[in-house]
PDB file of C-alpha atoms in Angstrom:
ATOM      1  CA  UNK A   1     164.277  56.593  51.636  1.00 53.00           C
ATOM      2  CA  UNK A   2     161.059  58.345  50.451  1.00 54.00           C
ATOM      3  CA  UNK A   3     159.838  56.105  47.804  1.00 58.00           C
ATOM      4  CA  UNK A   4     161.186  54.162  44.787  1.00 51.00           C
ATOM      5  CA  UNK A   5     161.848  56.178  41.550  1.00 53.00           C
ATOM      6  CA  UNK A   6     162.286  54.678  38.240  1.00 59.00           C
ATOM      7  CA  UNK A   7     166.096  54.140  37.393  1.00 77.00           C
ATOM      8  CA  UNK A   8     167.118  55.334  40.760  1.00 88.00           C
ATOM      9  CA  UNK A   9     169.591  52.980  43.095  1.00 94.00           C
ATOM     10  CA  UNK A  10     170.034  52.686  46.676  1.00 95.00           C
ATOM     11  CA  UNK A  11     173.274  51.869  48.623  1.00 95.00           C
ATOM     12  CA  UNK A  12     173.524  50.052  51.823  1.00 95.00           C
ATOM     13  CA  UNK A  13     176.940  50.855  52.856  1.00 95.00           C
ATOM     14  CA  UNK A  14     178.839  52.002  55.933  1.00 95.00           C
ATOM     15  CA  UNK A  15     182.365  52.192  57.535  1.00 94.00           C
ATOM     16  CA  UNK A  16     183.768  51.810  60.870  1.00 93.00           C
ATOM     17  CA  UNK A  17     187.320  51.747  62.736  1.00 90.00           C
ATOM     18  CA  UNK A  18     188.111  48.535  64.626  1.00 89.00           C
ATOM     19  CA  UNK A  19     188.395  49.127  67.853  1.00 86.00           C
ATOM     20  CA  UNK A  20     185.218  50.797  67.702  1.00 86.00           C
ATOM     21  CA  UNK A  21     186.599  52.865  70.701  1.00 84.00           C
ATOM     22  CA  UNK A  22     188.811  54.702  67.897  1.00 85.00           C
ATOM     23  CA  UNK A  23     187.859  58.033  66.259  1.00 86.00           C
ATOM     24  CA  UNK A  24     184.980  56.822  63.620  1.00 91.00           C
ATOM     25  CA  UNK A  25     184.659  58.038  59.952  1.00 92.00           C
ATOM     26  CA  UNK A  26     182.234  60.505  58.994  1.00 92.00           C
ATOM     27  CA  UNK A  27     182.135  60.140  54.992  1.00 91.00           C
ATOM     28  CA  UNK A  28     182.683  57.688  52.435  1.00 92.00           C
ATOM     29  CA  UNK A  29     183.810  59.361  49.358  1.00 90.00           C
ATOM     30  CA  UNK A  30     182.652  57.627  46.112  1.00 92.00           C
ATOM     31  CA  UNK A  31     183.633  58.516  42.486  1.00 91.00           C
ATOM     32  CA  UNK A  32     181.544  57.385  39.468  1.00 92.00           C
ATOM     33  CA  UNK A  33     179.394  58.933  36.641  1.00 89.00           C
ATOM     34  CA  UNK A  34     182.123  61.667  36.411  1.00 90.00           C
ATOM     35  CA  UNK A  35     181.537  62.984  39.909  1.00 91.00           C
ATOM     36  CA  UNK A  36     182.261  62.627  43.495  1.00 90.00           C
ATOM     37  CA  UNK A  37     179.482  61.628  46.178  1.00 92.00           C
ATOM     38  CA  UNK A  38     179.873  61.732  49.896  1.00 92.00           C
ATOM     39  CA  UNK A  39     177.633  59.257  51.562  1.00 94.00           C
ATOM     40  CA  UNK A  40     177.470  59.997  55.274  1.00 94.00           C
ATOM     41  CA  UNK A  41     178.409  57.090  57.680  1.00 95.00           C
ATOM     42  CA  UNK A  42     175.481  55.697  59.458  1.00 91.00           C
ATOM     43  CA  UNK A  43     173.124  56.664  56.697  1.00 88.00           C
ATOM     44  CA  UNK A  44     170.762  53.519  56.652  1.00 83.00           C
ATOM     45  CA  UNK A  45     169.959  53.548  52.710  1.00 93.00           C
ATOM     46  CA  UNK A  46     171.281  56.160  50.452  1.00 94.00           C
ATOM     47  CA  UNK A  47     169.842  57.161  47.160  1.00 94.00           C
ATOM     48  CA  UNK A  48     172.347  57.086  44.136  1.00 94.00           C
ATOM     49  CA  UNK A  49     172.166  57.116  40.187  1.00 94.00           C
ATOM     50  CA  UNK A  50     172.740  53.661  39.056  1.00 95.00           C
ATOM     51  CA  UNK A  51     176.181  52.905  37.791  1.00 94.00           C
ATOM     52  CA  UNK A  52     179.784  51.850  38.488  1.00 94.00           C
ATOM     53  CA  UNK A  53     181.588  53.417  41.526  1.00 94.00           C
ATOM     54  CA  UNK A  54     184.678  53.322  43.529  1.00 91.00           C
ATOM     55  CA  UNK A  55     185.346  53.907  47.344  1.00 91.00           C
ATOM     56  CA  UNK A  56     188.092  56.646  46.742  1.00 87.00           C
ATOM     57  CA  UNK A  57     188.630  57.345  50.475  1.00 86.00           C
ATOM     58  CA  UNK A  58     187.064  57.386  53.893  1.00 88.00           C
ATOM     59  CA  UNK A  59     186.967  60.709  55.704  1.00 88.00           C
ATOM     60  CA  UNK A  60     187.375  61.459  59.469  1.00 85.00           C
ATOM     61  CA  UNK A  61     186.610  65.111  59.281  1.00 80.00           C
ATOM     62  CA  UNK A  62     183.316  66.966  58.691  1.00 71.00           C
ATOM     63  CA  UNK A  63     184.503  68.391  55.608  1.00 65.00           C
ATOM     64  CA  UNK A  64     183.672  66.913  52.322  1.00 57.00           C
ATOM     65  CA  UNK A  65     187.210  67.695  51.131  1.00 59.00           C
ATOM     66  CA  UNK A  66     189.988  65.081  51.068  1.00 54.00           C
ATOM     67  CA  UNK A  67     193.125  65.747  52.899  1.00 56.00           C
ATOM     68  CA  UNK A  68     194.121  65.434  56.525  1.00 58.00           C
ATOM     69  CA  UNK A  69     192.255  62.948  58.371  1.00 67.00           C
ATOM     70  CA  UNK A  70     191.214  60.791  55.167  1.00 73.00           C
ATOM     71  CA  UNK A  71     192.358  57.306  54.364  1.00 74.00           C
ATOM     72  CA  UNK A  72     193.086  56.914  50.801  1.00 66.00           C
ATOM     73  CA  UNK A  73     193.869  53.782  48.523  1.00 58.00           C
ATOM     74  CA  UNK A  74     197.345  52.489  48.575  1.00 53.00           C
ATOM     75  CA  UNK A  75     197.359  52.399  44.799  1.00 51.00           C
ATOM     76  CA  UNK A  76     195.012  52.143  41.907  1.00 56.00           C
ATOM     77  CA  UNK A  77     191.688  53.767  41.262  1.00 64.00           C
ATOM     78  CA  UNK A  78     190.158  53.261  44.813  1.00 68.00           C
ATOM     79  CA  UNK A  79     189.736  51.142  47.904  1.00 76.00           C
ATOM     80  CA  UNK A  80     186.783  49.118  46.342  1.00 85.00           C
ATOM     81  CA  UNK A  81     184.376  49.139  43.685  1.00 89.00           C
ATOM     82  CA  UNK A  82     180.760  48.178  43.019  1.00 91.00           C
ATOM     83  CA  UNK A  83     177.887  48.538  40.775  1.00 92.00           C
ATOM     84  CA  UNK A  84     174.783  50.354  42.075  1.00 94.00           C
ATOM     85  CA  UNK A  85     171.941  48.626  40.386  1.00 92.00           C
ATOM     86  CA  UNK A  86     168.641  50.459  39.316  1.00 93.00           C
ATOM     87  CA  UNK A  87     165.429  49.882  41.150  1.00 93.00           C
ATOM     88  CA  UNK A  88     167.192  48.048  43.929  1.00 95.00           C
ATOM     89  CA  UNK A  89     168.908  48.359  47.283  1.00 96.00           C
ATOM     90  CA  UNK A  90     172.680  47.429  46.573  1.00 95.00           C
ATOM     91  CA  UNK A  91     174.132  45.989  49.683  1.00 94.00           C
ATOM     92  CA  UNK A  92     177.792  46.967  49.501  1.00 93.00           C
ATOM     93  CA  UNK A  93     178.561  46.127  53.051  1.00 93.00           C
ATOM     94  CA  UNK A  94     180.907  47.835  55.799  1.00 93.00           C
ATOM     95  CA  UNK A  95     184.276  49.189  54.786  1.00 91.00           C
ATOM     96  CA  UNK A  96     186.283  48.225  57.929  1.00 91.00           C
ATOM     97  CA  UNK A  97     189.456  50.063  58.896  1.00 89.00           C
ATOM     98  CA  UNK A  98     191.935  48.519  61.180  1.00 86.00           C
ATOM     99  CA  UNK A  99     194.780  50.438  62.706  1.00 79.00           C
ATOM    100  CA  UNK A 100     198.326  49.043  61.993  1.00 74.00           C
ATOM    101  CA  UNK A 101     201.718  49.945  61.007  1.00 63.00           C
ATOM    102  CA  UNK A 102     202.193  53.036  58.723  1.00 62.00           C
ATOM    103  CA  UNK A 103     202.698  52.223  55.056  1.00 54.00           C
ATOM    104  CA  UNK A 104     204.923  54.025  52.427  1.00 54.00           C
ATOM    105  CA  UNK A 105     201.623  56.056  51.606  1.00 55.00           C
ATOM    106  CA  UNK A 106     201.295  57.270  55.235  1.00 61.00           C
ATOM    107  CA  UNK A 107     198.173  55.251  55.700  1.00 63.00           C
ATOM    108  CA  UNK A 108     197.987  53.516  59.070  1.00 75.00           C
ATOM    109  CA  UNK A 109     194.941  51.411  58.301  1.00 78.00           C
ATOM    110  CA  UNK A 110     194.251  48.239  56.560  1.00 81.00           C
ATOM    111  CA  UNK A 111     191.016  48.179  54.772  1.00 84.00           C
ATOM    112  CA  UNK A 112     188.363  45.420  53.914  1.00 85.00           C
ATOM    113  CA  UNK A 113     185.012  45.190  52.657  1.00 88.00           C
ATOM    114  CA  UNK A 114     182.572  43.010  54.569  1.00 89.00           C
ATOM    115  CA  UNK A 115     178.881  41.843  53.625  1.00 89.00           C
ATOM    116  CA  UNK A 116     177.296  42.399  57.063  1.00 89.00           C
ATOM    117  CA  UNK A 117     173.896  40.986  58.246  1.00 89.00           C
ATOM    118  CA  UNK A 118     173.758  43.423  60.999  1.00 92.00           C
ATOM    119  CA  UNK A 119     173.867  46.536  58.456  1.00 93.00           C
ATOM    120  CA  UNK A 120     171.084  44.760  56.755  1.00 93.00           C
ATOM    121  CA  UNK A 121     168.962  44.089  60.001  1.00 93.00           C
ATOM    122  CA  UNK A 122     169.833  47.625  61.079  1.00 93.00           C
ATOM    123  CA  UNK A 123     168.615  49.329  57.884  1.00 94.00           C
ATOM    124  CA  UNK A 124     165.543  47.141  57.697  1.00 94.00           C
ATOM    125  CA  UNK A 125     164.504  48.426  60.961  1.00 93.00           C
ATOM    126  CA  UNK A 126     165.086  52.052  59.947  1.00 93.00           C
ATOM    127  CA  UNK A 127     163.449  51.565  56.461  1.00 92.00           C
ATOM    128  CA  UNK A 128     161.059  48.651  56.498  1.00 94.00           C
ATOM    129  CA  UNK A 129     159.103  50.519  53.499  1.00 92.00           C
ATOM    130  CA  UNK A 130     162.009  50.461  51.334  1.00 93.00           C
ATOM    131  CA  UNK A 131     162.628  46.668  51.914  1.00 94.00           C
ATOM    132  CA  UNK A 132     159.072  45.966  51.174  1.00 93.00           C
ATOM    133  CA  UNK A 133     159.085  47.557  47.797  1.00 93.00           C
ATOM    134  CA  UNK A 134     162.692  46.980  46.600  1.00 94.00           C
ATOM    135  CA  UNK A 135     164.769  43.814  46.347  1.00 96.00           C
ATOM    136  CA  UNK A 136     168.428  43.618  47.942  1.00 96.00           C
ATOM    137  CA  UNK A 137     171.356  42.776  45.487  1.00 94.00           C
ATOM    138  CA  UNK A 138     174.604  41.996  46.602  1.00 91.00           C
ATOM    139  CA  UNK A 139     177.846  40.264  45.280  1.00 84.00           C
ATOM    140  CA  UNK A 140     178.615  37.005  46.826  1.00 80.00           C
ATOM    141  CA  UNK A 141     182.056  35.390  47.289  1.00 76.00           C
ATOM    142  CA  UNK A 142     182.403  34.331  43.512  1.00 77.00           C
ATOM    143  CA  UNK A 143     181.431  37.823  42.423  1.00 80.00           C
ATOM    144  CA  UNK A 144     178.058  36.817  41.092  1.00 85.00           C
ATOM    145  CA  UNK A 145     175.138  39.104  41.549  1.00 90.00           C
ATOM    146  CA  UNK A 146     172.612  37.588  44.124  1.00 92.00           C
ATOM    147  CA  UNK A 147     168.966  39.043  44.660  1.00 94.00           C
ATOM    148  CA  UNK A 148     166.908  38.577  47.753  1.00 93.00           C
ATOM    149  CA  UNK A 149     163.639  39.834  49.016  1.00 94.00           C
ATOM    150  CA  UNK A 150     163.928  41.161  52.844  1.00 93.00           C
ATOM    151  CA  UNK A 151     160.868  41.115  54.867  1.00 91.00           C
ATOM    152  CA  UNK A 152     161.554  43.236  57.932  1.00 91.00           C
ATOM    153  CA  UNK A 153     160.324  42.261  61.298  1.00 81.00           C
ATOM    154  CA  UNK A 154     158.460  45.085  63.361  1.00 65.00           C
TER     155      UNK A 154
END
């Protein structure tokens, strides 16, 4: 985060494999606004153009190209979708992958998206200035957009 720009959005998103002793992902591949965006795993706040995005796949290799070592959606347009809102930090959450039985598409992971207070706390510690200037927006269980102001403890 280097300062808020008009009509820019910021993502708070991460991914991990459970158990954490497994090989961990390197990229979260998003599709939106007519292009691909690869968000590095472990990035606390990532700038992005506002708009509607799909999490298309999770990569386990250093290359941004999808292929061997990627977890794709089983069907449909993507694993998850979200709206990156302008002039705010959009708390998407953690994309959790759990090892399981291989399905008909060759995936051996189940996925879920989880709002994670620990992700918010970690990002706040890494970017207190961003949180002092921007509200945090997220979807609650009823898919309603909620807004909160976060004050980071230093």
